Short mmCIF file of C-alpha atoms and ligand atoms in Angstrom, two decimals:
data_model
loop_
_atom_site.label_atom_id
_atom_site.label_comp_id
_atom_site.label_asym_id
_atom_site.label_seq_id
_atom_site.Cartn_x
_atom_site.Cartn_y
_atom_site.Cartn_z
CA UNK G 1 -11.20 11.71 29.01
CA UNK G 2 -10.85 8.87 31.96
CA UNK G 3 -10.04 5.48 30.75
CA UNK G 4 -13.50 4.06 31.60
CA UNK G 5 -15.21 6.07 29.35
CA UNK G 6 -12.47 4.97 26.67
CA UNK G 7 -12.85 1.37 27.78
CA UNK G 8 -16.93 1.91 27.78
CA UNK G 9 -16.64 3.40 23.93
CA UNK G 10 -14.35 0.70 22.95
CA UNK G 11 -17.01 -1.40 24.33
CA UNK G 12 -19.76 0.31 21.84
CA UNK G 13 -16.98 -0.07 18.88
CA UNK G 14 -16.42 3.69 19.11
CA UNK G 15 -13.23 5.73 19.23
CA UNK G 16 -12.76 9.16 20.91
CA UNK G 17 -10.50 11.41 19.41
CA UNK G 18 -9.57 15.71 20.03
CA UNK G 19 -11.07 16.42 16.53
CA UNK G 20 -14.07 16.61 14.72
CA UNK G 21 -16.34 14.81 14.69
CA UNK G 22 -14.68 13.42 18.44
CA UNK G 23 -16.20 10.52 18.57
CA UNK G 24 -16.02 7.48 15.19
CA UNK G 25 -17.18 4.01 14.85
CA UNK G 26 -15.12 1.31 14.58
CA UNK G 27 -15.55 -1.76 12.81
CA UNK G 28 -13.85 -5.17 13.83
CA UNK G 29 -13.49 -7.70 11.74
CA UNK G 30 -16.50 -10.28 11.79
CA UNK G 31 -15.87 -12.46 8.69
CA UNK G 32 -13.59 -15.68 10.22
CA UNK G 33 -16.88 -17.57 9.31
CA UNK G 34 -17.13 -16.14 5.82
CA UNK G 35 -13.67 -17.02 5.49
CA UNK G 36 -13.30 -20.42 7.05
CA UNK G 37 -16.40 -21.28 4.48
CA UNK G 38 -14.91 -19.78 1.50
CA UNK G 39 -11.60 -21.76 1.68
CA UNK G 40 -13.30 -24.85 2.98
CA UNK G 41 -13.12 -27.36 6.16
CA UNK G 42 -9.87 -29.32 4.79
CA UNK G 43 -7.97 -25.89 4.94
CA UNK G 44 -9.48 -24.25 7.89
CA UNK G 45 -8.39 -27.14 9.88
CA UNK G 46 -6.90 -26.17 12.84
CA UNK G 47 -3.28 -25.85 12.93
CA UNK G 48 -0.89 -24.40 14.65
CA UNK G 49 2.04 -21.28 13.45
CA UNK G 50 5.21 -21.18 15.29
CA UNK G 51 8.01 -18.47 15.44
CA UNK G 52 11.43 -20.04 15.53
CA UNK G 53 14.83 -18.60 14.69
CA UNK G 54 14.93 -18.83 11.34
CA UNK G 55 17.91 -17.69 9.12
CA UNK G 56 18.08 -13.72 8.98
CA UNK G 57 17.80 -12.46 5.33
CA UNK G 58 20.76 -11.87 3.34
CA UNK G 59 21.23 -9.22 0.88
CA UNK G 60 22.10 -5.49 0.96
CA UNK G 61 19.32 -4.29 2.21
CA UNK G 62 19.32 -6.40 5.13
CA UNK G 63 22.95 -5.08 5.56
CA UNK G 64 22.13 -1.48 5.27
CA UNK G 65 19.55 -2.38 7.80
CA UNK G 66 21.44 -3.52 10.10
CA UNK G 67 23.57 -0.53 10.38
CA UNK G 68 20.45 2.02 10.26
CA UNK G 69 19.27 3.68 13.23
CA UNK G 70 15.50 4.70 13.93
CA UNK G 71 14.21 2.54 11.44
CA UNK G 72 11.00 0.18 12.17
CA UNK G 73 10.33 -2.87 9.55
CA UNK G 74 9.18 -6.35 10.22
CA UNK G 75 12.04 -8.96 9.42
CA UNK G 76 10.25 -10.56 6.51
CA UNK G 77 9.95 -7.37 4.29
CA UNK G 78 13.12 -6.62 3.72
CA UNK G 79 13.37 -9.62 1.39
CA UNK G 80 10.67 -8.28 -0.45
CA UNK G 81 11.51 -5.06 -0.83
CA UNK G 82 14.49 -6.36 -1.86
CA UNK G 83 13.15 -8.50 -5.12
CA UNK G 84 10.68 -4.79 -5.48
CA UNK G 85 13.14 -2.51 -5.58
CA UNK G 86 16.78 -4.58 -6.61
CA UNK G 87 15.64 -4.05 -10.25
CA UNK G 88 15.44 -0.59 -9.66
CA UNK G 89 18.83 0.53 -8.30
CA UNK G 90 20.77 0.96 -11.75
CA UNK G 91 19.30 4.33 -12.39
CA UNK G 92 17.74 7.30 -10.71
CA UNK G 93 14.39 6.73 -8.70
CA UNK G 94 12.11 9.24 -7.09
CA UNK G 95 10.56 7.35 -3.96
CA UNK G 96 7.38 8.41 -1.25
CA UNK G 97 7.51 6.95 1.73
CA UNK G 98 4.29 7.86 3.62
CA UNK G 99 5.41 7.97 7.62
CA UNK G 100 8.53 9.16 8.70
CA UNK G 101 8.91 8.29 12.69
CA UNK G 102 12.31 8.37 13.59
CA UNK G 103 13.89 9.14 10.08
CA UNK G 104 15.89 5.87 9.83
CA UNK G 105 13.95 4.32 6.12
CA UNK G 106 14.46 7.39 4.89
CA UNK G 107 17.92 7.20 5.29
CA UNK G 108 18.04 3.55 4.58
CA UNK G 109 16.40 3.96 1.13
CA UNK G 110 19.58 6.80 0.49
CA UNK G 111 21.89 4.31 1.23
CA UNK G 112 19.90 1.16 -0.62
CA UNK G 113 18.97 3.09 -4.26
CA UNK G 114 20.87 4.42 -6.57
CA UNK G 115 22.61 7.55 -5.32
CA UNK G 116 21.08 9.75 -7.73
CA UNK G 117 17.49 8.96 -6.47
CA UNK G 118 15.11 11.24 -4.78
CA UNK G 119 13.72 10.15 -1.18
CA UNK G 120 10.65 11.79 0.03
CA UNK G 121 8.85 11.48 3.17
CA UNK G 122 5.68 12.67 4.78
CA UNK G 123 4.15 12.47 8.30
CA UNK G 124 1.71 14.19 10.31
CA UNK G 125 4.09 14.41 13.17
CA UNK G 126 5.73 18.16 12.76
CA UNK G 127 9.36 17.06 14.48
CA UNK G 128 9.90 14.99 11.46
CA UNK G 129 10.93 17.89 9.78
CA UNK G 130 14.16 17.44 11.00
CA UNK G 131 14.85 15.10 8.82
CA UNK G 132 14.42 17.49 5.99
CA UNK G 133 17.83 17.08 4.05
CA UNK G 134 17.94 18.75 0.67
CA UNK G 135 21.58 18.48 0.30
CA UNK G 136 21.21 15.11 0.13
CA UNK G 137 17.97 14.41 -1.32
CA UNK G 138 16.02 13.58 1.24
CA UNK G 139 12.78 15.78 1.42
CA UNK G 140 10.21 16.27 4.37
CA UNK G 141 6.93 17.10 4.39
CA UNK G 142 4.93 17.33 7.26
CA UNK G 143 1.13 17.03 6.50
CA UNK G 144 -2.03 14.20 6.88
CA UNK G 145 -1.96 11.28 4.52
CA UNK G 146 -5.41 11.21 3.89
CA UNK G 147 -5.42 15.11 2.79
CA UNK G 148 -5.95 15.41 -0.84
CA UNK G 149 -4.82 18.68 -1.26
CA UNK G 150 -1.43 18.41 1.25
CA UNK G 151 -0.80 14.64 -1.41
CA UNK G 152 -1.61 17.03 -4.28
CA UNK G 153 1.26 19.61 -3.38
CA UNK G 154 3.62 16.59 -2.85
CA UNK G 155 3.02 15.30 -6.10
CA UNK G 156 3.22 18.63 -8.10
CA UNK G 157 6.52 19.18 -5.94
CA UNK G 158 8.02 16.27 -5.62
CA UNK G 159 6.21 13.97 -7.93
CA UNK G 160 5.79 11.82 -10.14
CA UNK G 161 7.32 8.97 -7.95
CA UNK G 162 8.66 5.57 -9.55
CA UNK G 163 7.98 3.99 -5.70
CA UNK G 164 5.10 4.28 -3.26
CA UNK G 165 5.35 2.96 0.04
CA UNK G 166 2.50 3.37 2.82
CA UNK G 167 3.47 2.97 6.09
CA UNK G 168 1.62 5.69 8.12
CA UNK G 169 -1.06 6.03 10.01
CA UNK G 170 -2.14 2.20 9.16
CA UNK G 171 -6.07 3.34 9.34
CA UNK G 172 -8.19 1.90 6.72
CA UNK G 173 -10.05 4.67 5.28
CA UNK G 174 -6.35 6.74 5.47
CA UNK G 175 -5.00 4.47 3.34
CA UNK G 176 -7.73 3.89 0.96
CA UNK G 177 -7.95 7.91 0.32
CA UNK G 178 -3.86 7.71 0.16
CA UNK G 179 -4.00 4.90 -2.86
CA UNK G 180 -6.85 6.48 -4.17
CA UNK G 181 -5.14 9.63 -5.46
CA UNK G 182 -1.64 8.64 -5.49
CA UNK G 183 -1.61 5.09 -7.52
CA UNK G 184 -3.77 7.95 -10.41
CA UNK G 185 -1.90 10.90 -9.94
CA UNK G 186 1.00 10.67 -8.60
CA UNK G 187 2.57 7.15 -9.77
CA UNK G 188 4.79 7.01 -13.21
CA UNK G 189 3.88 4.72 -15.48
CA UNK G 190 5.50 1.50 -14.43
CA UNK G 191 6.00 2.42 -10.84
CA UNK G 192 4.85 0.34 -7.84
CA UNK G 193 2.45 1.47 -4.96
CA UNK G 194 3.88 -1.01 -1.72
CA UNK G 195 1.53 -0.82 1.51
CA UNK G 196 2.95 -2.37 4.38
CA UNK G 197 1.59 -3.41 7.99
CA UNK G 198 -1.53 -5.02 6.41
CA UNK G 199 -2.07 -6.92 9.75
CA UNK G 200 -3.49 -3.42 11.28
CA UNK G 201 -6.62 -3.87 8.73
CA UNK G 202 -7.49 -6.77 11.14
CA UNK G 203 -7.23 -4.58 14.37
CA UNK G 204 -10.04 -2.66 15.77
CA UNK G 205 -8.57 0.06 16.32
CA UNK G 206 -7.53 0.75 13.49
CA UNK G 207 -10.79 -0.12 11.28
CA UNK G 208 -12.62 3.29 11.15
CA UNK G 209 -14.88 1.91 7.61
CA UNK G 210 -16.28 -1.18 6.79
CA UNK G 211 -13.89 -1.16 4.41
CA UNK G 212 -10.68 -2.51 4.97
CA UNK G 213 -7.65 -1.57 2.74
CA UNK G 214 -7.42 -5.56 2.54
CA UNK G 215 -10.70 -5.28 1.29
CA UNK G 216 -10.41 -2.71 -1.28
CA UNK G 217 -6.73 -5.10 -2.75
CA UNK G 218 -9.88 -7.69 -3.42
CA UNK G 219 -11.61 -5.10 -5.53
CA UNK G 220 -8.69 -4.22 -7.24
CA UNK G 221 -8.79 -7.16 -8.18
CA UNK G 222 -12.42 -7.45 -9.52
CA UNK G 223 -11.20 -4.12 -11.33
CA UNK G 224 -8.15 -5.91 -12.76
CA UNK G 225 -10.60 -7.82 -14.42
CA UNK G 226 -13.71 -5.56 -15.37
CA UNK G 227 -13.47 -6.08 -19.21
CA UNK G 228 -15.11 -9.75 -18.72
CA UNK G 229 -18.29 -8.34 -17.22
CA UNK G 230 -18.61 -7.30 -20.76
CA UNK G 231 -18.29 -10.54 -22.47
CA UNK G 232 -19.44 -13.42 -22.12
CA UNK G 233 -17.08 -15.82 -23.78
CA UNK G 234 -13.57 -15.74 -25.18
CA UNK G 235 -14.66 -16.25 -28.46
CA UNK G 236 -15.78 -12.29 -28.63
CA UNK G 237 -12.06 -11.70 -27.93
CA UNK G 238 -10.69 -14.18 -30.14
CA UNK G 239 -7.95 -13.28 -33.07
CA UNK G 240 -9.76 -12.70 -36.23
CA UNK G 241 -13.61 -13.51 -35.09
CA UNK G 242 -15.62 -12.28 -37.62
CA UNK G 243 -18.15 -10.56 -35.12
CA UNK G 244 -14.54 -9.93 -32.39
CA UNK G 245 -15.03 -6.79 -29.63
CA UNK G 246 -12.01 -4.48 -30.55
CA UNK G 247 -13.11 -2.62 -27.28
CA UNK G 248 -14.94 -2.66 -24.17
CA UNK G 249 -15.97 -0.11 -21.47
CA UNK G 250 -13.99 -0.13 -18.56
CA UNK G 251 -13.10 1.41 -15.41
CA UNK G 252 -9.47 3.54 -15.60
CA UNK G 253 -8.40 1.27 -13.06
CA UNK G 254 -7.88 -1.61 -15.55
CA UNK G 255 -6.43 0.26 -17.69
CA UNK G 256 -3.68 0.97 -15.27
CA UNK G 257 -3.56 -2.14 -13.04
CA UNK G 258 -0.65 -4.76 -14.65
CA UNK G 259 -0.53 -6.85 -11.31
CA UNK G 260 -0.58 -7.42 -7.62
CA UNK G 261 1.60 -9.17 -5.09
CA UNK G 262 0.26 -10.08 -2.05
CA UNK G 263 2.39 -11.17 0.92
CA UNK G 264 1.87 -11.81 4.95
CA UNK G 265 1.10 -7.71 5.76
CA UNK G 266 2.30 -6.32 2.33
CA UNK G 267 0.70 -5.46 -0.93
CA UNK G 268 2.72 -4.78 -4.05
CA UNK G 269 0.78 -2.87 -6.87
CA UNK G 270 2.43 -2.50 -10.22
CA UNK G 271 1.49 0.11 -12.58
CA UNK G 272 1.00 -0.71 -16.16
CA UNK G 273 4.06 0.77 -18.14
CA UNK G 274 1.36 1.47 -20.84
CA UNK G 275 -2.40 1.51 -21.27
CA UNK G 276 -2.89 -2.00 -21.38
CA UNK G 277 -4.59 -3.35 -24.21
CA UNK G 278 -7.70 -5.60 -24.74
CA UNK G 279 -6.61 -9.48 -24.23
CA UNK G 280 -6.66 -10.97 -27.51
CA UNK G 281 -7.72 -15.28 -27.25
CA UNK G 282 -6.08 -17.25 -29.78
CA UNK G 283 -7.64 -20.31 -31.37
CA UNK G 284 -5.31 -22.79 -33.29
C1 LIG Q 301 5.15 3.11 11.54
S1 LIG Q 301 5.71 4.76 11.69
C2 LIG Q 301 6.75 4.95 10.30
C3 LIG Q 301 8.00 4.15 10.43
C4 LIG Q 301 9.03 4.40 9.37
N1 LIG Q 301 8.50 4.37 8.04
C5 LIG Q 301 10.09 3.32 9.52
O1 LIG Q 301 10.10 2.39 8.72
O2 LIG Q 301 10.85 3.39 10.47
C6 LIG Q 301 4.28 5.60 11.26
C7 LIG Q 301 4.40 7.10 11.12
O3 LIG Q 301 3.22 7.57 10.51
C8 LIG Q 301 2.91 8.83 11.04
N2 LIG Q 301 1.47 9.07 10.85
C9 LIG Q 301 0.43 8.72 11.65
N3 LIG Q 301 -0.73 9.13 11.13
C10 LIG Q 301 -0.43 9.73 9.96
C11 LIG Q 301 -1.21 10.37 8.96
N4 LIG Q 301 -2.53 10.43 9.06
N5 LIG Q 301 -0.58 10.91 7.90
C12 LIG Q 301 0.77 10.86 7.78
N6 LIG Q 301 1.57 10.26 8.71
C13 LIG Q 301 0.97 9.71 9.77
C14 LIG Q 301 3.31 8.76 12.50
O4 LIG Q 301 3.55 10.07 12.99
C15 LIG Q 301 4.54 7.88 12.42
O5 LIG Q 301 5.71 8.67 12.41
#
């Protein structure tokens, strides 16, 4: 296709691609207004972010880093994943890491967890296959990220995984179908679903639904909190109320949501260890 037909779609907010159905929308983000309204005119005063150098993390992840090749991560994550995944490196971890590329996080989780751990990747991309090493633990698939059934042989493979991490495609409506089925199905109890490169949910290009993944973190959080929709005070939750709820209809997704971390182009979501239980208010 010649570029000014590409430049004339972009114009319309649509997106040509080789496969069906060829041609999508695209949805840009409209809501600065929303936003600037919601937080207020003292905080959307204008102001000004700078990049300077600023120290480089320490730690050994940062280390390992440094000394991996074909690996692609913003500077300020590895501090993160760092605090996410220190806890984890006294014992045996199965992690996903959705997007492969040149092979280098795969080999930089090896080196980072502990050495009994399982690293799997997936990308659409089939040359990523070479990094298929079974000897050593490190396991390639090569499929779509938004195909259920391709996520549902991973996880009866290669699953359950103790860590998630999306960094693939970056398209909304991939990574809504990826959290979807993986945070239910394929996540232990206790693990933690990490999506990275958040920033691309405010890029044309790569908003294909109204809804952004940043969007659907927000209604995670609504879902975090579904069991108040059926109240309406604390005193129907309250220790020893004569008339107390001992339970409420919910969706599964607070049952299984214990908490999310949200940084600058990175979500953290933590799987309850258990069902969690009905919040219990306390009057003295
Ligand atoms: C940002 S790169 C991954 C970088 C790598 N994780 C690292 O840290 O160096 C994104 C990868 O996602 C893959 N990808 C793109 N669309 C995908 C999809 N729909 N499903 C799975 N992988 C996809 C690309 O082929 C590319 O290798």
């Amino acid at each position: 296709m010649t570029s000014p037909l590409r430049r004339a779609l972009a114009i319309l907010n649509l997106r040509a691609s080789k496969k069906w159905p060829f041609i999508t929308r695209r949805f840009p983000y409209r809501s600065v207004g929303r936003m600037q309204r919601a937080i207020g005119p003292s905080l959307s005063a204008s102001a000004s972010l700078t990049m300077t150098e600023t120290a480089l993390p320490d730690g050994d992840l940062y280390d390992i880093f440094k000394s991996t090749t074909g690996v692609h991560k913003w500077l300020h994550y590895l501090p993160i994943y760092e605090t996410t995944l220190g806890p984890l490196r006294c014992r045996p971890i199965r992690m996903l890491e959705i997007g492969v590329s040149c092979g280098g996080s795969l080999e930089m989780w090896r080196r980072y967890l502990h050495p009994g751990s399982v690293v799997v990747g997936i990308d659409i991309d089939p040359s990523c296959s070479r990094f298929d090493d079974p000897s050593r633990d490190i396991h390639v698939r090569i499929g779509a990220q938004q195909d259920l059934t391709f996520l549902r042989d991973i996880a009866n493979e290669l699953g359950p995984f103790d860590v998630i991490l999306d960094d693939g495609s970056h398209v909304a409506s991939h990574m809504a179908e990826s959290f979807r089925f993986l945070f239910l199905v394929s996540l232990a109890p206790g693990g933690i679903y990490m999506a990275e490169d958040l920033h691309a949910n405010y890029w044309t290009d790569y908003r294909d639904s109204k809804m952004s993944f940043v969007d659907l973190v927000k209604w995670l959080i609504d879902a975090m909190h579904a069991h108040y929709l059926q109240i309406s005070s604390a005193c129907e939750l309250e220790v020893d109320a004569e008339n107390g709820r001992t339970d409420v209809a919910v969706p599964v997704a607070t049952l299984l949501l214990e908490k999310l971390e949200v940084y600058d182009s990175m979500v953290v979501i933590h799987r309850a260890r258990q069902h969690k239980e009905l919040p219990r208010s306390v009057r003295r």
